[in-house]
Amino acid sequence: MAAGVVALVLAAGGGWLLHDGTDGLGGPPLPAPVPPASTAPTAAPTGTAKPTPAPAVPPLAASVPTRIRIPAIKVDAPVTGLGLTPSQQLDTPPTDQRNLTGWYRDGTAPGAAGNALVVGHADTRSGPAVFYRLGLLRVGDTVEVSRKDRRVAVFTVDSVRVIPKRDFPDALVYGPTERAELRLITCGGKFDRKTGYESNTVVFAHLSKTR
């Protein structure tokens, strides 16, 4: 299934990555307010335009990701491959493994040309999880993805947004791109015990270095 189709499933699913382990903690941290237009991140609020491309770094060949490191928020976690559930929703990492992220294995590999998708729980019933602090990332922070081929793809954050599930911009988040990009996604925004989190926190990043 193409990434664009999966986007529709993710946006409509509503129940993925929804747990209430952060009761009493106020929910996952939110991104900083967007600065004035002259200095704002390039991700368009309408979801119809693409971020302004940064200078291209030659993409790598596809290879399975094995670990993700985000120094700014102290994430150092293994990556597991995820497929689709029988109801055609993206599966999630096991909730009993709080420090585990999931990569959509039928999509783009991190470092290869296109949009790679990595998801993680913000919390579980036992407390904060791997992507709980995702909203604290800032433009210019880095994300390092180690791969099975022993290469490391380093991504630079372009923007961080909290996007209501009801208005999820599929084309912006999952649309095709010629350069290598990365999307990190978890739950965010307000939490309701009946409906779960109302939004997703999404990090937009581009490949800026390989080693």
PDB file of N, CA, C and O in Angstrom, residues 133-197:
ATOM      1  N   ARG A 133       8.371  13.485  24.723  1.00  0.00           N
ATOM      2  CA  ARG A 133       8.943  14.826  24.633  1.00  0.00           C
ATOM      3  C   ARG A 133       9.134  15.300  23.196  1.00  0.00           C
ATOM      4  O   ARG A 133       9.834  16.281  22.945  1.00  0.00           O
ATOM      5  N   LEU A 134       8.497  14.624  22.247  1.00  0.00           N
ATOM      6  CA  LEU A 134       8.712  14.958  20.832  1.00  0.00           C
ATOM      7  C   LEU A 134       8.389  16.422  20.532  1.00  0.00           C
ATOM      8  O   LEU A 134       9.065  17.072  19.731  1.00  0.00           O
ATOM      9  N   GLY A 135       7.369  16.968  21.192  1.00  0.00           N
ATOM     10  CA  GLY A 135       6.974  18.348  20.946  1.00  0.00           C
ATOM     11  C   GLY A 135       7.999  19.381  21.380  1.00  0.00           C
ATOM     12  O   GLY A 135       7.872  20.561  21.047  1.00  0.00           O
ATOM     13  N   LEU A 136       9.022  18.969  22.135  1.00  0.00           N
ATOM     14  CA  LEU A 136      10.064  19.899  22.582  1.00  0.00           C
ATOM     15  C   LEU A 136      11.169  20.095  21.542  1.00  0.00           C
ATOM     16  O   LEU A 136      12.043  20.937  21.731  1.00  0.00           O
ATOM     17  N   LEU A 137      11.143  19.317  20.465  1.00  0.00           N
ATOM     18  CA  LEU A 137      12.150  19.511  19.424  1.00  0.00           C
ATOM     19  C   LEU A 137      12.005  20.882  18.789  1.00  0.00           C
ATOM     20  O   LEU A 137      10.914  21.444  18.704  1.00  0.00           O
ATOM     21  N   ARG A 138      13.128  21.419  18.329  1.00  0.00           N
ATOM     22  CA  ARG A 138      13.168  22.741  17.708  1.00  0.00           C
ATOM     23  C   ARG A 138      13.798  22.643  16.327  1.00  0.00           C
ATOM     24  O   ARG A 138      14.549  21.694  16.032  1.00  0.00           O
ATOM     25  N   VAL A 139      13.513  23.634  15.501  1.00  0.00           N
ATOM     26  CA  VAL A 139      14.122  23.699  14.173  1.00  0.00           C
ATOM     27  C   VAL A 139      15.642  23.650  14.321  1.00  0.00           C
ATOM     28  O   VAL A 139      16.221  24.380  15.138  1.00  0.00           O
ATOM     29  N   GLY A 140      16.284  22.797  13.550  1.00  0.00           N
ATOM     30  CA  GLY A 140      17.736  22.663  13.609  1.00  0.00           C
ATOM     31  C   GLY A 140      18.215  21.504  14.462  1.00  0.00           C
ATOM     32  O   GLY A 140      19.387  21.110  14.350  1.00  0.00           O
ATOM     33  N   ASP A 141      17.351  20.944  15.321  1.00  0.00           N
ATOM     34  CA  ASP A 141      17.735  19.747  16.065  1.00  0.00           C
ATOM     35  C   ASP A 141      17.945  18.589  15.095  1.00  0.00           C
ATOM     36  O   ASP A 141      17.432  18.598  13.965  1.00  0.00           O
ATOM     37  N   THR A 142      18.672  17.585  15.530  1.00  0.00           N
ATOM     38  CA  THR A 142      18.991  16.469  14.645  1.00  0.00           C
ATOM     39  C   THR A 142      18.383  15.160  15.136  1.00  0.00           C
ATOM     40  O   THR A 142      18.155  14.963  16.327  1.00  0.00           O
ATOM     41  N   VAL A 143      18.142  14.294  14.163  1.00  0.00           N
ATOM     42  CA  VAL A 143      17.647  12.943  14.406  1.00  0.00           C
ATOM     43  C   VAL A 143      18.577  11.993  13.662  1.00  0.00           C
ATOM     44  O   VAL A 143      18.783  12.141  12.456  1.00  0.00           O
ATOM     45  N   GLU A 144      19.152  11.035  14.371  1.00  0.00           N
ATOM     46  CA  GLU A 144      20.072  10.085  13.761  1.00  0.00           C
ATOM     47  C   GLU A 144      19.417   8.706  13.681  1.00  0.00           C
ATOM     48  O   GLU A 144      18.916   8.198  14.680  1.00  0.00           O
ATOM     49  N   VAL A 145      19.436   8.134  12.485  1.00  0.00           N
ATOM     50  CA  VAL A 145      18.858   6.809  12.289  1.00  0.00           C
ATOM     51  C   VAL A 145      19.954   5.850  11.833  1.00  0.00           C
ATOM     52  O   VAL A 145      20.528   6.028  10.749  1.00  0.00           O
ATOM     53  N   SER A 146      20.257   4.872  12.672  1.00  0.00           N
ATOM     54  CA  SER A 146      21.214   3.825  12.299  1.00  0.00           C
ATOM     55  C   SER A 146      20.479   2.771  11.478  1.00  0.00           C
ATOM     56  O   SER A 146      19.305   2.472  11.736  1.00  0.00           O
ATOM     57  N   ARG A 147      21.193   2.191  10.505  1.00  0.00           N
ATOM     58  CA  ARG A 147      20.559   1.272   9.567  1.00  0.00           C
ATOM     59  C   ARG A 147      21.310  -0.062   9.518  1.00  0.00           C
ATOM     60  O   ARG A 147      22.458  -0.162   9.938  1.00  0.00           O
ATOM     61  N   LYS A 148      20.641  -1.056   8.973  1.00  0.00           N
ATOM     62  CA  LYS A 148      21.215  -2.394   8.906  1.00  0.00           C
ATOM     63  C   LYS A 148      22.493  -2.424   8.072  1.00  0.00           C
ATOM     64  O   LYS A 148      23.368  -3.268   8.298  1.00  0.00           O
ATOM     65  N   ASP A 149      22.620  -1.506   7.088  1.00  0.00           N
ATOM     66  CA  ASP A 149      23.816  -1.477   6.249  1.00  0.00           C
ATOM     67  C   ASP A 149      24.989  -0.758   6.927  1.00  0.00           C
ATOM     68  O   ASP A 149      26.000  -0.471   6.290  1.00  0.00           O
ATOM     69  N   ARG A 150      24.824  -0.431   8.210  1.00  0.00           N
ATOM     70  CA  ARG A 150      25.839   0.240   9.031  1.00  0.00           C
ATOM     71  C   ARG A 150      26.042   1.705   8.645  1.00  0.00           C
ATOM     72  O   ARG A 150      27.002   2.334   9.108  1.00  0.00           O
ATOM     73  N   ARG A 151      25.163   2.240   7.851  1.00  0.00           N
ATOM     74  CA  ARG A 151      25.174   3.679   7.584  1.00  0.00           C
ATOM     75  C   ARG A 151      24.281   4.384   8.597  1.00  0.00           C
ATOM     76  O   ARG A 151      23.368   3.783   9.175  1.00  0.00           O
ATOM     77  N   VAL A 152      24.554   5.659   8.804  1.00  0.00           N
ATOM     78  CA  VAL A 152      23.721   6.483   9.685  1.00  0.00           C
ATOM     79  C   VAL A 152      23.172   7.645   8.875  1.00  0.00           C
ATOM     80  O   VAL A 152      23.941   8.388   8.244  1.00  0.00           O
ATOM     81  N   ALA A 153      21.872   7.785   8.858  1.00  0.00           N
ATOM     82  CA  ALA A 153      21.210   8.904   8.193  1.00  0.00           C
ATOM     83  C   ALA A 153      20.898   9.967   9.239  1.00  0.00           C
ATOM     84  O   ALA A 153      20.207   9.691  10.222  1.00  0.00           O
ATOM     85  N   VAL A 154      21.425  11.173   9.035  1.00  0.00           N
ATOM     86  CA  VAL A 154      21.218  12.270   9.982  1.00  0.00           C
ATOM     87  C   VAL A 154      20.229  13.255   9.367  1.00  0.00           C
ATOM     88  O   VAL A 154      20.455  13.763   8.260  1.00  0.00           O
ATOM     89  N   PHE A 155      19.152  13.507  10.077  1.00  0.00           N
ATOM     90  CA  PHE A 155      18.108  14.413   9.615  1.00  0.00           C
ATOM     91  C   PHE A 155      18.105  15.677  10.466  1.00  0.00           C
ATOM     92  O   PHE A 155      18.376  15.631  11.667  1.00  0.00           O
ATOM     93  N   THR A 156      17.785  16.804   9.838  1.00  0.00           N
ATOM     94  CA  THR A 156      17.648  18.079  10.542  1.00  0.00           C
ATOM     95  C   THR A 156      16.181  18.478  10.577  1.00  0.00           C
ATOM     96  O   THR A 156      15.484  18.426   9.551  1.00  0.00           O
ATOM     97  N   VAL A 157      15.709  18.874  11.744  1.00  0.00           N
ATOM     98  CA  VAL A 157      14.297  19.224  11.921  1.00  0.00           C
ATOM     99  C   VAL A 157      13.967  20.535  11.211  1.00  0.00           C
ATOM    100  O   VAL A 157      14.649  21.552  11.385  1.00  0.00           O
ATOM    101  N   ASP A 158      12.924  20.503  10.390  1.00  0.00           N
ATOM    102  CA  ASP A 158      12.431  21.691   9.694  1.00  0.00           C
ATOM    103  C   ASP A 158      11.304  22.372  10.463  1.00  0.00           C
ATOM    104  O   ASP A 158      11.211  23.597  10.486  1.00  0.00           O
ATOM    105  N   SER A 159      10.434  21.584  11.063  1.00  0.00           N
ATOM    106  CA  SER A 159       9.324  22.147  11.831  1.00  0.00           C
ATOM    107  C   SER A 159       8.702  21.068  12.695  1.00  0.00           C
ATOM    108  O   SER A 159       8.893  19.871  12.467  1.00  0.00           O
ATOM    109  N   VAL A 160       7.977  21.522  13.724  1.00  0.00           N
ATOM    110  CA  VAL A 160       7.260  20.631  14.634  1.00  0.00           C
ATOM    111  C   VAL A 160       5.857  21.197  14.791  1.00  0.00           C
ATOM    112  O   VAL A 160       5.706  22.378  15.141  1.00  0.00           O
ATOM    113  N   ARG A 161       4.859  20.378  14.559  1.00  0.00           N
ATOM    114  CA  ARG A 161       3.492  20.883  14.598  1.00  0.00           C
ATOM    115  C   ARG A 161       2.576  19.920  15.346  1.00  0.00           C
ATOM    116  O   ARG A 161       2.789  18.708  15.312  1.00  0.00           O
ATOM    117  N   VAL A 162       1.564  20.475  16.004  1.00  0.00           N
ATOM    118  CA  VAL A 162       0.471  19.682  16.560  1.00  0.00           C
ATOM    119  C   VAL A 162      -0.709  19.859  15.619  1.00  0.00           C
ATOM    120  O   VAL A 162      -1.189  20.978  15.410  1.00  0.00           O
ATOM    121  N   ILE A 163      -1.172  18.749  15.043  1.00  0.00           N
ATOM    122  CA  ILE A 163      -2.185  18.806  13.986  1.00  0.00           C
ATOM    123  C   ILE A 163      -3.428  18.044  14.437  1.00  0.00           C
ATOM    124  O   ILE A 163      -3.342  16.858  14.770  1.00  0.00           O
ATOM    125  N   PRO A 164      -4.595  18.699  14.450  1.00  0.00           N
ATOM    126  CA  PRO A 164      -5.823  17.994  14.822  1.00  0.00           C
ATOM    127  C   PRO A 164      -6.060  16.792  13.907  1.00  0.00           C
ATOM    128  O   PRO A 164      -5.889  16.889  12.686  1.00  0.00           O
ATOM    129  N   LYS A 165      -6.453  15.667  14.479  1.00  0.00           N
ATOM    130  CA  LYS A 165      -6.698  14.468  13.678  1.00  0.00           C
ATOM    131  C   LYS A 165      -7.784  14.709  12.635  1.00  0.00           C
ATOM    132  O   LYS A 165      -7.725  14.169  11.523  1.00  0.00           O
ATOM    133  N   ARG A 166      -8.760  15.530  12.984  1.00  0.00           N
ATOM    134  CA  ARG A 166      -9.866  15.745  12.056  1.00  0.00           C
ATOM    135  C   ARG A 166      -9.443  16.534  10.823  1.00  0.00           C
ATOM    136  O   ARG A 166     -10.129  16.512   9.795  1.00  0.00           O
ATOM    137  N   ASP A 167      -8.320  17.257  10.911  1.00  0.00           N
ATOM    138  CA  ASP A 167      -7.846  18.067   9.782  1.00  0.00           C
ATOM    139  C   ASP A 167      -6.464  17.612   9.324  1.00  0.00           C
ATOM    140  O   ASP A 167      -5.672  18.414   8.826  1.00  0.00           O
ATOM    141  N   PHE A 168      -6.164  16.347   9.474  1.00  0.00           N
ATOM    142  CA  PHE A 168      -4.823  15.865   9.186  1.00  0.00           C
ATOM    143  C   PHE A 168      -4.473  16.064   7.709  1.00  0.00           C
ATOM    144  O   PHE A 168      -5.187  15.594   6.824  1.00  0.00           O
ATOM    145  N   PRO A 169      -3.364  16.787   7.407  1.00  0.00           N
ATOM    146  CA  PRO A 169      -2.995  17.112   6.024  1.00  0.00           C
ATOM    147  C   PRO A 169      -2.198  15.973   5.375  1.00  0.00           C
ATOM    148  O   PRO A 169      -0.969  15.981   5.344  1.00  0.00           O
ATOM    149  N   ASP A 170      -2.903  15.002   4.834  1.00  0.00           N
ATOM    150  CA  ASP A 170      -2.257  13.819   4.287  1.00  0.00           C
ATOM    151  C   ASP A 170      -1.162  14.155   3.279  1.00  0.00           C
ATOM    152  O   ASP A 170      -0.064  13.591   3.320  1.00  0.00           O
ATOM    153  N   ALA A 171      -1.455  15.066   2.350  1.00  0.00           N
ATOM    154  CA  ALA A 171      -0.502  15.376   1.281  1.00  0.00           C
ATOM    155  C   ALA A 171       0.785  15.967   1.838  1.00  0.00           C
ATOM    156  O   ALA A 171       1.887  15.645   1.371  1.00  0.00           O
ATOM    157  N   LEU A 172       0.670  16.819   2.836  1.00  0.00           N
ATOM    158  CA  LEU A 172       1.851  17.448   3.422  1.00  0.00           C
ATOM    159  C   LEU A 172       2.694  16.450   4.193  1.00  0.00           C
ATOM    160  O   LEU A 172       3.920  16.430   4.084  1.00  0.00           O
ATOM    161  N   VAL A 173       2.055  15.599   4.958  1.00  0.00           N
ATOM    162  CA  VAL A 173       2.785  14.679   5.824  1.00  0.00           C
ATOM    163  C   VAL A 173       3.311  13.466   5.058  1.00  0.00           C
ATOM    164  O   VAL A 173       4.435  13.016   5.276  1.00  0.00           O
ATOM    165  N   TYR A 174       2.507  12.933   4.128  1.00  0.00           N
ATOM    166  CA  TYR A 174       2.855  11.682   3.479  1.00  0.00           C
ATOM    167  C   TYR A 174       3.111  11.790   1.982  1.00  0.00           C
ATOM    168  O   TYR A 174       3.468  10.787   1.352  1.00  0.00           O
ATOM    169  N   GLY A 175       2.926  12.968   1.402  1.00  0.00           N
ATOM    170  CA  GLY A 175       3.058  13.118  -0.039  1.00  0.00           C
ATOM    171  C   GLY A 175       4.458  12.808  -0.538  1.00  0.00           C
ATOM    172  O   GLY A 175       5.435  12.850   0.219  1.00  0.00           O
ATOM    173  N   PRO A 176       4.590  12.493  -1.817  1.00  0.00           N
ATOM    174  CA  PRO A 176       5.899  12.131  -2.373  1.00  0.00           C
ATOM    175  C   PRO A 176       6.866  13.306  -2.356  1.00  0.00           C
ATOM    176  O   PRO A 176       6.466  14.471  -2.418  1.00  0.00           O
ATOM    177  N   THR A 177       8.138  13.000  -2.237  1.00  0.00           N
ATOM    178  CA  THR A 177       9.186  14.010  -2.279  1.00  0.00           C
ATOM    179  C   THR A 177      10.415  13.415  -2.936  1.00  0.00           C
ATOM    180  O   THR A 177      10.675  12.211  -2.796  1.00  0.00           O
ATOM    181  N   GLU A 178      11.172  14.235  -3.665  1.00  0.00           N
ATOM    182  CA  GLU A 178      12.347  13.727  -4.358  1.00  0.00           C
ATOM    183  C   GLU A 178      13.530  13.554  -3.409  1.00  0.00           C
ATOM    184  O   GLU A 178      14.377  12.690  -3.608  1.00  0.00           O
ATOM    185  N   ARG A 179      13.605  14.377  -2.377  1.00  0.00           N
ATOM    186  CA  ARG A 179      14.715  14.257  -1.442  1.00  0.00           C
ATOM    187  C   ARG A 179      14.346  13.292  -0.322  1.00  0.00           C
ATOM    188  O   ARG A 179      13.195  12.859  -0.197  1.00  0.00           O
ATOM    189  N   ALA A 180      15.302  12.930   0.492  1.00  0.00           N
ATOM    190  CA  ALA A 180      15.055  12.039   1.616  1.00  0.00           C
ATOM    191  C   ALA A 180      14.528  12.839   2.798  1.00  0.00           C
ATOM    192  O   ALA A 180      15.194  13.776   3.261  1.00  0.00           O
ATOM    193  N   GLU A 181      13.358  12.497   3.283  1.00  0.00           N
ATOM    194  CA  GLU A 181      12.750  13.194   4.408  1.00  0.00           C
ATOM    195  C   GLU A 181      12.273  12.191   5.448  1.00  0.00           C
ATOM    196  O   GLU A 181      12.178  10.990   5.192  1.00  0.00           O
ATOM    197  N   LEU A 182      11.968  12.709   6.631  1.00  0.00           N
ATOM    198  CA  LEU A 182      11.552  11.873   7.751  1.00  0.00           C
ATOM    199  C   LEU A 182      10.389  12.530   8.451  1.00  0.00           C
ATOM    200  O   LEU A 182      10.373  13.749   8.646  1.00  0.00           O
ATOM    201  N   ARG A 183       9.408  11.737   8.825  1.00  0.00           N
ATOM    202  CA  ARG A 183       8.293  12.207   9.642  1.00  0.00           C
ATOM    203  C   ARG A 183       8.267  11.378  10.924  1.00  0.00           C
ATOM    204  O   ARG A 183       8.232  10.140  10.874  1.00  0.00           O
ATOM    205  N   LEU A 184       8.293  12.055  12.046  1.00  0.00           N
ATOM    206  CA  LEU A 184       8.126  11.409  13.348  1.00  0.00           C
ATOM    207  C   LEU A 184       6.747  11.780  13.869  1.00  0.00           C
ATOM    208  O   LEU A 184       6.387  12.961  13.888  1.00  0.00           O
ATOM    209  N   ILE A 185       5.987  10.800  14.306  1.00  0.00           N
ATOM    210  CA  ILE A 185       4.596  11.065  14.675  1.00  0.00           C
ATOM    211  C   ILE A 185       4.256  10.387  16.004  1.00  0.00           C
ATOM    212  O   ILE A 185       4.614   9.233  16.245  1.00  0.00           O
ATOM    213  N   THR A 186       3.562  11.135  16.849  1.00  0.00           N
ATOM    214  CA  THR A 186       3.003  10.573  18.071  1.00  0.00           C
ATOM    215  C   THR A 186       1.704  11.309  18.376  1.00  0.00           C
ATOM    216  O   THR A 186       1.285  12.183  17.612  1.00  0.00           O
ATOM    217  N   CYS A 187       1.077  10.971  19.471  1.00  0.00           N
ATOM    218  CA  CYS A 187      -0.143  11.674  19.859  1.00  0.00           C
ATOM    219  C   CYS A 187       0.193  12.979  20.571  1.00  0.00           C
ATOM    220  O   CYS A 187       1.269  13.134  21.151  1.00  0.00           O
ATOM    221  N   GLY A 188      -0.742  13.912  20.549  1.00  0.00           N
ATOM    222  CA  GLY A 188      -0.524  15.197  21.201  1.00  0.00           C
ATOM    223  C   GLY A 188      -1.825  15.942  21.373  1.00  0.00           C
ATOM    224  O   GLY A 188      -2.896  15.457  21.027  1.00  0.00           O
ATOM    225  N   GLY A 189      -1.711  17.151  21.902  1.00  0.00           N
ATOM    226  CA  GLY A 189      -2.902  17.956  22.128  1.00  0.00           C
ATOM    227  C   GLY A 189      -3.664  17.507  23.358  1.00  0.00           C
ATOM    228  O   GLY A 189      -3.134  16.810  24.229  1.00  0.00           O
ATOM    229  N   LYS A 190      -4.912  17.884  23.421  1.00  0.00           N
ATOM    230  CA  LYS A 190      -5.740  17.562  24.587  1.00  0.00           C
ATOM    231  C   LYS A 190      -6.129  16.093  24.594  1.00  0.00           C
ATOM    232  O   LYS A 190      -6.258  15.461  23.557  1.00  0.00           O
ATOM    233  N   PHE A 191      -6.318  15.580  25.815  1.00  0.00           N
ATOM    234  CA  PHE A 191      -6.702  14.178  25.979  1.00  0.00           C
ATOM    235  C   PHE A 191      -8.093  14.095  26.567  1.00  0.00           C
ATOM    236  O   PHE A 191      -8.439  14.799  27.518  1.00  0.00           O
ATOM    237  N   ASP A 192      -8.906  13.236  25.978  1.00  0.00           N
ATOM    238  CA  ASP A 192     -10.254  12.980  26.466  1.00  0.00           C
ATOM    239  C   ASP A 192     -10.370  11.482  26.741  1.00  0.00           C
ATOM    240  O   ASP A 192      -9.976  10.661  25.910  1.00  0.00           O
ATOM    241  N   ARG A 193     -10.889  11.110  27.900  1.00  0.00           N
ATOM    242  CA  ARG A 193     -10.951   9.693  28.253  1.00  0.00           C
ATOM    243  C   ARG A 193     -11.829   8.887  27.294  1.00  0.00           C
ATOM    244  O   ARG A 193     -11.638   7.675  27.131  1.00  0.00           O
ATOM    245  N   LYS A 194     -12.778   9.534  26.654  1.00  0.00           N
ATOM    246  CA  LYS A 194     -13.686   8.820  25.754  1.00  0.00           C
ATOM    247  C   LYS A 194     -13.114   8.726  24.334  1.00  0.00           C
ATOM    248  O   LYS A 194     -13.280   7.714  23.660  1.00  0.00           O
ATOM    249  N   THR A 195     -12.438   9.764  23.882  1.00  0.00           N
ATOM    250  CA  THR A 195     -11.994   9.804  22.486  1.00  0.00           C
ATOM    251  C   THR A 195     -10.481   9.778  22.328  1.00  0.00           C
ATOM    252  O   THR A 195      -9.982   9.696  21.206  1.00  0.00           O
ATOM    253  N   GLY A 196      -9.722   9.869  23.442  1.00  0.00           N
ATOM    254  CA  GLY A 196      -8.266   9.855  23.340  1.00  0.00           C
ATOM    255  C   GLY A 196      -7.699  11.228  23.019  1.00  0.00           C
ATOM    256  O   GLY A 196      -8.341  12.258  23.235  1.00  0.00           O
ATOM    257  N   TYR A 197      -6.483  11.246  22.510  1.00  0.00           N
ATOM    258  CA  TYR A 197      -5.844  12.507  22.128  1.00  0.00           C
ATOM    259  C   TYR A 197      -6.516  13.082  20.879  1.00  0.00           C
ATOM    260  O   TYR A 197      -6.834  12.340  19.943  1.00  0.00           O
TER     261      TYR A 197
END
